[in-house]
Amino acid sequence: MIKESDLKVLFNSENIQEEISKLGKHLNEVYGDEELYLICVLKGSVMFMVDLSKHLKMPVKMEFIRLSSYGSAFASSGKVNAVDISLPDLNGKNVLIVEDIIDTGHTAKFLVDFINLNFRAKTLKFCSLLDKKVKREVDIDADYYCFEVDNKFLVGYGLDYDGYYRNIPYIGYVEV
Ligand code: IMP
Ligand code: MG
């Protein structure tokens, strides 16, 4: 079990909010007053989705889906489990997937393929708070991300270790 006192701070709450605000402003320029569907990938993206959405000025709809991919507490299994992927009709809509982190990329690829297979969205983009590019196993990239990170196991601000620490307001890491 990791203790909170073992965590080293990587991004504090201020760093996080500053980058999210910049991304929000950028998205306002990209979409103008066009309606936008935000797809929050639970559970990890909950904090990011909530904070990002507060900056958005266009008409926004929020959808929540639940995927899981972690085989063990520290390593992505590469197999994506769609726990709940019910979505409304996204044909002709602007769709923005909101993720906490892209690691191997399997989850992102699964979701982009799923939406493309089932709908003809007007636009489909992917935004992630964190991008662990060094761990990528499939060819996929975020259209927008706030921070690139190294191969560290991160917790806090939605990211968990064994279900814990999602509520911590900063992003921290433990050496593995
Ligand atoms: P991927 O399919 O390997 O890209 O993994 C994506 C999912 O794994 C993310 O949405 C996270 O929920 C989880 N994940 C990846 N890296 C970390 C981490 O460092 N800490 C906690 N969760 C992580
Ligand atoms: Mg996630």
PDB file of C-alpha atoms and ligand atoms in Angstrom, residues 69-70 76 99-108 132 152-155 159-160, ligand 1:
ATOM      1  CA  SER A  69      -7.805  -1.680 -18.779  1.00  0.00           C
ATOM      2  CA  TYR A  70      -5.544  -2.050 -15.803  1.00  0.00           C
ATOM      3  CA  SER A  76      -1.994  -1.596 -18.202  1.00  0.00           C
ATOM      4  CA  GLU A  99      -9.245  11.111 -20.848  1.00  0.00           C
ATOM      5  CA  ASP A 100      -6.993  11.378 -17.828  1.00  0.00           C
ATOM      6  CA  ILE A 101      -3.944   9.774 -19.414  1.00  0.00           C
ATOM      7  CA  ILE A 102      -2.870   7.969 -22.578  1.00  0.00           C
ATOM      8  CA  ASP A 103      -0.456   5.222 -21.647  1.00  0.00           C
ATOM      9  CA  THR A 104      -0.172   2.236 -24.033  1.00  0.00           C
ATOM     10  CA  GLY A 105      -2.892   3.817 -26.170  1.00  0.00           C
ATOM     11  CA  HIS A 106      -5.127   0.715 -26.222  1.00  0.00           C
ATOM     12  CA  THR A 107      -7.989   2.452 -24.425  1.00  0.00           C
ATOM     13  CA  ALA A 108      -7.843   5.487 -26.710  1.00  0.00           C
ATOM     14  CA  LYS A 132       2.843   9.064 -21.391  1.00  0.00           C
ATOM     15  CA  LYS A 152       6.179   6.936 -13.800  1.00  0.00           C
ATOM     16  CA  PHE A 153       3.150   5.576 -12.039  1.00  0.00           C
ATOM     17  CA  LEU A 154       0.999   8.605 -11.299  1.00  0.00           C
ATOM     18  CA  VAL A 155      -1.786   9.100  -8.804  1.00  0.00           C
ATOM     19  CA  LEU A 159      -5.750   8.766 -11.215  1.00  0.00           C
ATOM     20  CA  ASP A 160      -5.800   5.904  -8.767  1.00  0.00           C
TER      21      ASP A 160
HETATM   22  P1  IMP B   1      -3.862   2.690 -21.839  1.00  0.00           P
HETATM   23  O1  IMP B   1      -4.990   1.881 -22.443  1.00  0.00           O
HETATM   24  O2  IMP B   1      -2.675   1.842 -21.546  1.00  0.00           O
HETATM   25  O3  IMP B   1      -3.501   3.898 -22.668  1.00  0.00           O
HETATM   26  O4  IMP B   1      -4.317   3.141 -20.410  1.00  0.00           O
HETATM   27  C1  IMP B   1      -5.190   4.106 -20.213  1.00  0.00           C
HETATM   28  C2  IMP B   1      -5.781   4.063 -18.816  1.00  0.00           C
HETATM   29  O5  IMP B   1      -4.932   3.442 -17.844  1.00  0.00           O
HETATM   30  C3  IMP B   1      -5.958   5.477 -18.371  1.00  0.00           C
HETATM   31  O6  IMP B   1      -7.199   5.960 -18.774  1.00  0.00           O
HETATM   32  C4  IMP B   1      -5.807   5.388 -16.878  1.00  0.00           C
HETATM   33  O7  IMP B   1      -7.067   5.218 -16.277  1.00  0.00           O
HETATM   34  C5  IMP B   1      -4.918   4.192 -16.641  1.00  0.00           C
HETATM   35  N1  IMP B   1      -3.513   4.627 -16.341  1.00  0.00           N
HETATM   36  C6  IMP B   1      -2.491   4.724 -17.205  1.00  0.00           C
HETATM   37  N2  IMP B   1      -1.358   5.165 -16.609  1.00  0.00           N
HETATM   38  C7  IMP B   1      -1.690   5.369 -15.309  1.00  0.00           C
HETATM   39  C8  IMP B   1      -0.947   5.857 -14.163  1.00  0.00           C
HETATM   40  O8  IMP B   1       0.241   6.203 -14.196  1.00  0.00           O
HETATM   41  N3  IMP B   1      -1.653   5.918 -12.999  1.00  0.00           N
HETATM   42  C9  IMP B   1      -2.966   5.563 -12.897  1.00  0.00           C
HETATM   43  N4  IMP B   1      -3.691   5.138 -13.950  1.00  0.00           N
HETATM   44  C10 IMP B   1      -3.065   5.029 -15.144  1.00  0.00           C
END
